[in-house]
């Protein structure tokens, strides 16, 4: 069973994911270009997964660490005993404790060269802006030590920013793989966590998604990237059929016709739509066009305890 989560967030003024430097005093953000030459800001899937892990950490979940050499590791006891995951030869000894204590190993997968690897039960798309980048910049001063007393110092730095835009993304959750080991050859599923633990693991991820936060340049361009519009379907396959459906025009209206057609043409077991008040101009039309429309938080809450009875 899969959860298909398509969502839109709103950006006011942000540079959420930096790109490779171009040299000089310009800090660029990651962008892609369509066939017309329009540029769109995006946040990579790798960055989004990192922000998700950090949000889980804020909620009290444990995630694996990085040692002084930059290698993945985790502490297995209160004494601070660590395990070098890249040189682990007895993975079976630590597998159960790793699954139980560290949510990222379970939810986001891993690949340890001398131990094992795991497909991620949670797959994410990059977060891509819906409206084109308008070529706007923010400015800051990079201070430097003056050559002599009384001299003014500092370089003006340009920061590319995406302003007054919407971004869309998609998440697919393979709920049957949460808390389980999956043989990559036979596809046999072996539970490691019990049903209550698996249910709690799904719940804390959904809670993290409700409170999703992160991004570059947050110290002075704090941004809210939590979902403002969301469609969640429960379905038998992992087809992200809503991936290219969500669209918002320059007046802030969500394209309702696209959503209706996608829902009519694809199979799913149930559906809920969540929308935040005061963000989209056609909010009332959306509520009249679909059944089971509620707030974003209530929409996500409907899928908590999904594994409780399994």
PDB file of N, CA and C in Angstrom, residues 159-237:
ATOM      1  N   UNK A 159      22.656  38.021  -3.698  1.00  0.00           N
ATOM      2  CA  UNK A 159      22.065  36.710  -3.426  1.00  0.00           C
ATOM      3  C   UNK A 159      20.826  36.554  -4.295  1.00  0.00           C
ATOM      4  N   UNK A 160      20.819  35.572  -5.179  1.00  0.00           N
ATOM      5  CA  UNK A 160      19.608  35.313  -5.956  1.00  0.00           C
ATOM      6  C   UNK A 160      18.483  34.877  -5.024  1.00  0.00           C
ATOM      7  N   UNK A 161      17.283  35.455  -5.221  1.00  0.00           N
ATOM      8  CA  UNK A 161      16.138  35.081  -4.396  1.00  0.00           C
ATOM      9  C   UNK A 161      14.915  34.843  -5.266  1.00  0.00           C
ATOM     10  N   UNK A 162      14.116  33.884  -4.867  1.00  0.00           N
ATOM     11  CA  UNK A 162      12.837  33.620  -5.506  1.00  0.00           C
ATOM     12  C   UNK A 162      11.772  34.297  -4.653  1.00  0.00           C
ATOM     13  N   UNK A 163      10.910  35.115  -5.257  1.00  0.00           N
ATOM     14  CA  UNK A 163       9.970  35.914  -4.474  1.00  0.00           C
ATOM     15  C   UNK A 163       8.527  35.688  -4.924  1.00  0.00           C
ATOM     16  N   UNK A 164       7.626  35.710  -3.941  1.00  0.00           N
ATOM     17  CA  UNK A 164       6.181  35.629  -4.163  1.00  0.00           C
ATOM     18  C   UNK A 164       5.839  34.549  -5.184  1.00  0.00           C
ATOM     19  N   UNK A 165       6.234  33.339  -4.869  1.00  0.00           N
ATOM     20  CA  UNK A 165       6.076  32.225  -5.791  1.00  0.00           C
ATOM     21  C   UNK A 165       5.430  31.046  -5.065  1.00  0.00           C
ATOM     22  N   UNK A 166       5.094  30.036  -5.835  1.00  0.00           N
ATOM     23  CA  UNK A 166       4.597  28.774  -5.294  1.00  0.00           C
ATOM     24  C   UNK A 166       5.528  27.666  -5.767  1.00  0.00           C
ATOM     25  N   UNK A 167       5.689  26.631  -4.946  1.00  0.00           N
ATOM     26  CA  UNK A 167       6.512  25.491  -5.322  1.00  0.00           C
ATOM     27  C   UNK A 167       5.708  24.211  -5.106  1.00  0.00           C
ATOM     28  N   UNK A 168       5.933  23.229  -5.969  1.00  0.00           N
ATOM     29  CA  UNK A 168       5.188  21.976  -5.864  1.00  0.00           C
ATOM     30  C   UNK A 168       6.145  20.803  -5.705  1.00  0.00           C
ATOM     31  N   UNK A 169       5.661  19.783  -5.019  1.00  0.00           N
ATOM     32  CA  UNK A 169       6.453  18.577  -4.819  1.00  0.00           C
ATOM     33  C   UNK A 169       5.551  17.373  -4.654  1.00  0.00           C
ATOM     34  N   UNK A 170       6.159  16.194  -4.602  1.00  0.00           N
ATOM     35  CA  UNK A 170       5.405  14.945  -4.470  1.00  0.00           C
ATOM     36  C   UNK A 170       6.196  13.966  -3.615  1.00  0.00           C
ATOM     37  N   UNK A 171       5.498  13.245  -2.770  1.00  0.00           N
ATOM     38  CA  UNK A 171       6.097  12.220  -1.923  1.00  0.00           C
ATOM     39  C   UNK A 171       5.312  10.932  -2.100  1.00  0.00           C
ATOM     40  N   UNK A 172       6.020   9.830  -2.265  1.00  0.00           N
ATOM     41  CA  UNK A 172       5.396   8.507  -2.289  1.00  0.00           C
ATOM     42  C   UNK A 172       5.931   7.708  -1.104  1.00  0.00           C
ATOM     43  N   UNK A 173       5.027   7.178  -0.282  1.00  0.00           N
ATOM     44  CA  UNK A 173       5.412   6.385   0.880  1.00  0.00           C
ATOM     45  C   UNK A 173       4.954   4.951   0.671  1.00  0.00           C
ATOM     46  N   UNK A 174       5.893   4.023   0.650  1.00  0.00           N
ATOM     47  CA  UNK A 174       5.561   2.597   0.594  1.00  0.00           C
ATOM     48  C   UNK A 174       5.377   2.117   2.035  1.00  0.00           C
ATOM     49  N   UNK A 175       4.148   2.153   2.510  1.00  0.00           N
ATOM     50  CA  UNK A 175       3.887   1.876   3.925  1.00  0.00           C
ATOM     51  C   UNK A 175       4.190   0.429   4.303  1.00  0.00           C
ATOM     52  N   UNK A 176       4.118  -0.485   3.349  1.00  0.00           N
ATOM     53  CA  UNK A 176       4.366  -1.893   3.662  1.00  0.00           C
ATOM     54  C   UNK A 176       5.838  -2.173   3.946  1.00  0.00           C
ATOM     55  N   UNK A 177       6.731  -1.253   3.563  1.00  0.00           N
ATOM     56  CA  UNK A 177       8.166  -1.441   3.786  1.00  0.00           C
ATOM     57  C   UNK A 177       8.667  -0.753   5.053  1.00  0.00           C
ATOM     58  N   UNK A 178       7.842   0.097   5.669  1.00  0.00           N
ATOM     59  CA  UNK A 178       8.267   0.777   6.888  1.00  0.00           C
ATOM     60  C   UNK A 178       8.464  -0.236   8.010  1.00  0.00           C
ATOM     61  N   UNK A 179       9.625  -0.176   8.657  1.00  0.00           N
ATOM     62  CA  UNK A 179       9.912  -1.089   9.759  1.00  0.00           C
ATOM     63  C   UNK A 179      10.192  -2.514   9.334  1.00  0.00           C
ATOM     64  N   UNK A 180      10.458  -2.710   8.050  1.00  0.00           N
ATOM     65  CA  UNK A 180      10.680  -4.059   7.525  1.00  0.00           C
ATOM     66  C   UNK A 180      11.967  -4.106   6.702  1.00  0.00           C
ATOM     67  N   UNK A 181      12.547  -5.278   6.641  1.00  0.00           N
ATOM     68  CA  UNK A 181      13.680  -5.509   5.753  1.00  0.00           C
ATOM     69  C   UNK A 181      13.164  -6.149   4.473  1.00  0.00           C
ATOM     70  N   UNK A 182      13.637  -5.651   3.334  1.00  0.00           N
ATOM     71  CA  UNK A 182      13.171  -6.145   2.043  1.00  0.00           C
ATOM     72  C   UNK A 182      14.349  -6.745   1.292  1.00  0.00           C
ATOM     73  N   UNK A 183      14.244  -8.014   0.933  1.00  0.00           N
ATOM     74  CA  UNK A 183      15.280  -8.673   0.151  1.00  0.00           C
ATOM     75  C   UNK A 183      15.237  -8.140  -1.272  1.00  0.00           C
ATOM     76  N   UNK A 184      16.335  -7.552  -1.747  1.00  0.00           N
ATOM     77  CA  UNK A 184      16.323  -6.908  -3.060  1.00  0.00           C
ATOM     78  C   UNK A 184      16.291  -7.891  -4.217  1.00  0.00           C
ATOM     79  N   UNK A 185      16.478  -9.164  -3.948  1.00  0.00           N
ATOM     80  CA  UNK A 185      16.431 -10.170  -5.018  1.00  0.00           C
ATOM     81  C   UNK A 185      15.105 -10.919  -5.032  1.00  0.00           C
ATOM     82  N   UNK A 186      14.648 -11.370  -3.856  1.00  0.00           N
ATOM     83  CA  UNK A 186      13.400 -12.121  -3.797  1.00  0.00           C
ATOM     84  C   UNK A 186      12.202 -11.241  -3.474  1.00  0.00           C
ATOM     85  N   UNK A 187      12.459  -9.994  -3.041  1.00  0.00           N
ATOM     86  CA  UNK A 187      11.430  -9.042  -2.606  1.00  0.00           C
ATOM     87  C   UNK A 187      10.664  -9.532  -1.376  1.00  0.00           C
ATOM     88  N   UNK A 188      11.239 -10.475  -0.674  1.00  0.00           N
ATOM     89  CA  UNK A 188      10.613 -10.961   0.557  1.00  0.00           C
ATOM     90  C   UNK A 188      10.685  -9.869   1.625  1.00  0.00           C
ATOM     91  N   UNK A 189       9.574  -9.676   2.327  1.00  0.00           N
ATOM     92  CA  UNK A 189       9.487  -8.647   3.361  1.00  0.00           C
ATOM     93  C   UNK A 189       9.524  -9.304   4.733  1.00  0.00           C
ATOM     94  N   UNK A 190      10.501  -8.903   5.552  1.00  0.00           N
ATOM     95  CA  UNK A 190      10.639  -9.442   6.903  1.00  0.00           C
ATOM     96  C   UNK A 190      10.483  -8.308   7.911  1.00  0.00           C
ATOM     97  N   UNK A 191       9.423  -8.330   8.712  1.00  0.00           N
ATOM     98  CA  UNK A 191       9.236  -7.267   9.712  1.00  0.00           C
ATOM     99  C   UNK A 191      10.355  -7.269  10.752  1.00  0.00           C
ATOM    100  N   UNK A 192      10.847  -6.098  11.083  1.00  0.00           N
ATOM    101  CA  UNK A 192      11.816  -5.932  12.164  1.00  0.00           C
ATOM    102  C   UNK A 192      11.156  -5.221  13.344  1.00  0.00           C
ATOM    103  N   UNK A 193      10.330  -4.241  13.043  1.00  0.00           N
ATOM    104  CA  UNK A 193       9.560  -3.558  14.071  1.00  0.00           C
ATOM    105  C   UNK A 193       8.183  -4.211  14.196  1.00  0.00           C
ATOM    106  N   UNK A 194       7.607  -4.137  15.383  1.00  0.00           N
ATOM    107  CA  UNK A 194       6.250  -4.665  15.539  1.00  0.00           C
ATOM    108  C   UNK A 194       5.239  -3.660  14.985  1.00  0.00           C
ATOM    109  N   UNK A 195       3.971  -4.033  14.957  1.00  0.00           N
ATOM    110  CA  UNK A 195       2.960  -3.188  14.327  1.00  0.00           C
ATOM    111  C   UNK A 195       2.844  -1.812  14.984  1.00  0.00           C
ATOM    112  N   UNK A 196       2.928  -1.787  16.305  1.00  0.00           N
ATOM    113  CA  UNK A 196       2.843  -0.508  17.008  1.00  0.00           C
ATOM    114  C   UNK A 196       4.027   0.393  16.652  1.00  0.00           C
ATOM    115  N   UNK A 197       5.209  -0.192  16.575  1.00  0.00           N
ATOM    116  CA  UNK A 197       6.405   0.583  16.232  1.00  0.00           C
ATOM    117  C   UNK A 197       6.337   1.093  14.795  1.00  0.00           C
ATOM    118  N   UNK A 198       5.855   0.262  13.892  1.00  0.00           N
ATOM    119  CA  UNK A 198       5.712   0.671  12.492  1.00  0.00           C
ATOM    120  C   UNK A 198       4.698   1.801  12.366  1.00  0.00           C
ATOM    121  N   UNK A 199       3.615   1.698  13.083  1.00  0.00           N
ATOM    122  CA  UNK A 199       2.594   2.735  13.070  1.00  0.00           C
ATOM    123  C   UNK A 199       3.147   4.061  13.606  1.00  0.00           C
ATOM    124  N   UNK A 200       3.902   3.973  14.698  1.00  0.00           N
ATOM    125  CA  UNK A 200       4.517   5.184  15.266  1.00  0.00           C
ATOM    126  C   UNK A 200       5.525   5.805  14.313  1.00  0.00           C
ATOM    127  N   UNK A 201       6.223   4.963  13.564  1.00  0.00           N
ATOM    128  CA  UNK A 201       7.218   5.457  12.618  1.00  0.00           C
ATOM    129  C   UNK A 201       6.546   6.242  11.489  1.00  0.00           C
ATOM    130  N   UNK A 202       5.431   5.741  10.982  1.00  0.00           N
ATOM    131  CA  UNK A 202       4.683   6.471   9.960  1.00  0.00           C
ATOM    132  C   UNK A 202       4.123   7.765  10.545  1.00  0.00           C
ATOM    133  N   UNK A 203       3.596   7.687  11.759  1.00  0.00           N
ATOM    134  CA  UNK A 203       2.995   8.861  12.384  1.00  0.00           C
ATOM    135  C   UNK A 203       3.990   9.996  12.567  1.00  0.00           C
ATOM    136  N   UNK A 204       5.208   9.664  13.004  1.00  0.00           N
ATOM    137  CA  UNK A 204       6.174  10.741  13.262  1.00  0.00           C
ATOM    138  C   UNK A 204       6.647  11.362  11.951  1.00  0.00           C
ATOM    139  N   UNK A 205       6.685  10.576  10.873  1.00  0.00           N
ATOM    140  CA  UNK A 205       7.032  11.191   9.591  1.00  0.00           C
ATOM    141  C   UNK A 205       5.938  12.148   9.146  1.00  0.00           C
ATOM    142  N   UNK A 206       4.671  11.736   9.288  1.00  0.00           N
ATOM    143  CA  UNK A 206       3.567  12.618   8.898  1.00  0.00           C
ATOM    144  C   UNK A 206       3.548  13.883   9.754  1.00  0.00           C
ATOM    145  N   UNK A 207       3.889  13.735  11.029  1.00  0.00           N
ATOM    146  CA  UNK A 207       3.970  14.902  11.908  1.00  0.00           C
ATOM    147  C   UNK A 207       5.104  15.832  11.458  1.00  0.00           C
ATOM    148  N   UNK A 208       6.223  15.235  11.053  1.00  0.00           N
ATOM    149  CA  UNK A 208       7.338  16.034  10.549  1.00  0.00           C
ATOM    150  C   UNK A 208       6.949  16.763   9.270  1.00  0.00           C
ATOM    151  N   UNK A 209       6.183  16.113   8.414  1.00  0.00           N
ATOM    152  CA  UNK A 209       5.771  16.756   7.167  1.00  0.00           C
ATOM    153  C   UNK A 209       4.829  17.929   7.452  1.00  0.00           C
ATOM    154  N   UNK A 210       3.964  17.799   8.436  1.00  0.00           N
ATOM    155  CA  UNK A 210       3.101  18.911   8.837  1.00  0.00           C
ATOM    156  C   UNK A 210       3.933  20.119   9.257  1.00  0.00           C
ATOM    157  N   UNK A 211       5.060  19.845   9.918  1.00  0.00           N
ATOM    158  CA  UNK A 211       5.905  20.908  10.466  1.00  0.00           C
ATOM    159  C   UNK A 211       7.190  21.100   9.665  1.00  0.00           C
ATOM    160  N   UNK A 212       7.159  20.709   8.405  1.00  0.00           N
ATOM    161  CA  UNK A 212       8.340  20.691   7.547  1.00  0.00           C
ATOM    162  C   UNK A 212       9.009  22.061   7.514  1.00  0.00           C
ATOM    163  N   UNK A 213      10.317  22.093   7.794  1.00  0.00           N
ATOM    164  CA  UNK A 213      11.052  23.353   7.744  1.00  0.00           C
ATOM    165  C   UNK A 213      12.497  23.097   7.356  1.00  0.00           C
ATOM    166  N   UNK A 214      13.148  24.125   6.848  1.00  0.00           N
ATOM    167  CA  UNK A 214      14.537  24.001   6.429  1.00  0.00           C
ATOM    168  C   UNK A 214      14.821  24.899   5.243  1.00  0.00           C
ATOM    169  N   UNK A 215      16.041  24.816   4.750  1.00  0.00           N
ATOM    170  CA  UNK A 215      16.427  25.612   3.595  1.00  0.00           C
ATOM    171  C   UNK A 215      17.656  26.446   3.866  1.00  0.00           C
ATOM    172  N   UNK A 216      18.304  26.868   2.803  1.00  0.00           N
ATOM    173  CA  UNK A 216      19.498  27.705   2.921  1.00  0.00           C
ATOM    174  C   UNK A 216      19.104  29.146   3.262  1.00  0.00           C
ATOM    175  N   UNK A 217      20.064  29.889   3.766  1.00  0.00           N
ATOM    176  CA  UNK A 217      19.901  31.324   4.067  1.00  0.00           C
ATOM    177  C   UNK A 217      18.762  31.592   5.046  1.00  0.00           C
ATOM    178  N   UNK A 218      18.503  30.657   5.958  1.00  0.00           N
ATOM    179  CA  UNK A 218      17.379  30.828   6.872  1.00  0.00           C
ATOM    180  C   UNK A 218      17.656  31.832   7.996  1.00  0.00           C
ATOM    181  N   UNK A 219      18.931  32.119   8.267  1.00  0.00           N
ATOM    182  CA  UNK A 219      19.251  33.041   9.357  1.00  0.00           C
ATOM    183  C   UNK A 219      18.674  34.435   9.113  1.00  0.00           C
ATOM    184  N   UNK A 220      18.589  34.842   7.838  1.00  0.00           N
ATOM    185  CA  UNK A 220      18.060  36.181   7.565  1.00  0.00           C
ATOM    186  C   UNK A 220      16.943  36.186   6.534  1.00  0.00           C
ATOM    187  N   UNK A 221      16.663  35.022   5.923  1.00  0.00           N
ATOM    188  CA  UNK A 221      15.520  34.891   5.022  1.00  0.00           C
ATOM    189  C   UNK A 221      14.691  33.678   5.460  1.00  0.00           C
ATOM    190  N   UNK A 222      14.199  33.731   6.680  1.00  0.00           N
ATOM    191  CA  UNK A 222      13.426  32.612   7.213  1.00  0.00           C
ATOM    192  C   UNK A 222      12.191  32.385   6.360  1.00  0.00           C
ATOM    193  N   UNK A 223      11.960  31.121   5.997  1.00  0.00           N
ATOM    194  CA  UNK A 223      10.856  30.800   5.101  1.00  0.00           C
ATOM    195  C   UNK A 223      10.070  29.605   5.626  1.00  0.00           C
ATOM    196  N   UNK A 224       8.803  29.562   5.318  1.00  0.00           N
ATOM    197  CA  UNK A 224       7.912  28.472   5.709  1.00  0.00           C
ATOM    198  C   UNK A 224       7.684  27.584   4.490  1.00  0.00           C
ATOM    199  N   UNK A 225       8.219  26.372   4.518  1.00  0.00           N
ATOM    200  CA  UNK A 225       8.063  25.472   3.375  1.00  0.00           C
ATOM    201  C   UNK A 225       7.069  24.340   3.664  1.00  0.00           C
ATOM    202  N   UNK A 226       6.330  24.448   4.764  1.00  0.00           N
ATOM    203  CA  UNK A 226       5.311  23.444   5.051  1.00  0.00           C
ATOM    204  C   UNK A 226       4.198  23.539   4.011  1.00  0.00           C
ATOM    205  N   UNK A 227       3.478  22.451   3.748  1.00  0.00           N
ATOM    206  CA  UNK A 227       2.466  22.454   2.679  1.00  0.00           C
ATOM    207  C   UNK A 227       1.310  23.401   2.976  1.00  0.00           C
ATOM    208  N   UNK A 228       0.867  24.097   1.921  1.00  0.00           N
ATOM    209  CA  UNK A 228      -0.286  24.995   2.014  1.00  0.00           C
ATOM    210  C   UNK A 228      -1.488  24.449   1.233  1.00  0.00           C
ATOM    211  N   UNK A 229      -1.215  23.523   0.340  1.00  0.00           N
ATOM    212  CA  UNK A 229      -2.266  22.773  -0.360  1.00  0.00           C
ATOM    213  C   UNK A 229      -1.752  21.351  -0.508  1.00  0.00           C
ATOM    214  N   UNK A 230      -2.634  20.384  -0.268  1.00  0.00           N
ATOM    215  CA  UNK A 230      -2.170  19.005  -0.275  1.00  0.00           C
ATOM    216  C   UNK A 230      -3.266  18.074  -0.771  1.00  0.00           C
ATOM    217  N   UNK A 231      -2.875  17.086  -1.542  1.00  0.00           N
ATOM    218  CA  UNK A 231      -3.769  15.995  -1.939  1.00  0.00           C
ATOM    219  C   UNK A 231      -3.097  14.698  -1.515  1.00  0.00           C
ATOM    220  N   UNK A 232      -3.807  13.890  -0.753  1.00  0.00           N
ATOM    221  CA  UNK A 232      -3.270  12.595  -0.319  1.00  0.00           C
ATOM    222  C   UNK A 232      -4.204  11.501  -0.800  1.00  0.00           C
ATOM    223  N   UNK A 233      -3.646  10.520  -1.498  1.00  0.00           N
ATOM    224  CA  UNK A 233      -4.420   9.347  -1.895  1.00  0.00           C
ATOM    225  C   UNK A 233      -3.762   8.089  -1.337  1.00  0.00           C
ATOM    226  N   UNK A 234      -4.586   7.140  -0.990  1.00  0.00           N
ATOM    227  CA  UNK A 234      -4.124   5.805  -0.607  1.00  0.00           C
ATOM    228  C   UNK A 234      -4.343   4.918  -1.823  1.00  0.00           C
ATOM    229  N   UNK A 235      -3.268   4.241  -2.282  1.00  0.00           N
ATOM    230  CA  UNK A 235      -3.357   3.503  -3.533  1.00  0.00           C
ATOM    231  C   UNK A 235      -2.508   2.235  -3.508  1.00  0.00           C
ATOM    232  N   UNK A 236      -2.757   1.356  -4.464  1.00  0.00           N
ATOM    233  CA  UNK A 236      -2.081   0.052  -4.496  1.00  0.00           C
ATOM    234  C   UNK A 236      -0.692   0.123  -5.106  1.00  0.00           C
ATOM    235  N   UNK A 237      -0.451   1.104  -5.960  1.00  0.00           N
ATOM    236  CA  UNK A 237       0.847   1.213  -6.622  1.00  0.00           C
ATOM    237  C   UNK A 237       1.525   2.525  -6.243  1.00  0.00           C
TER     238      UNK A 237
END
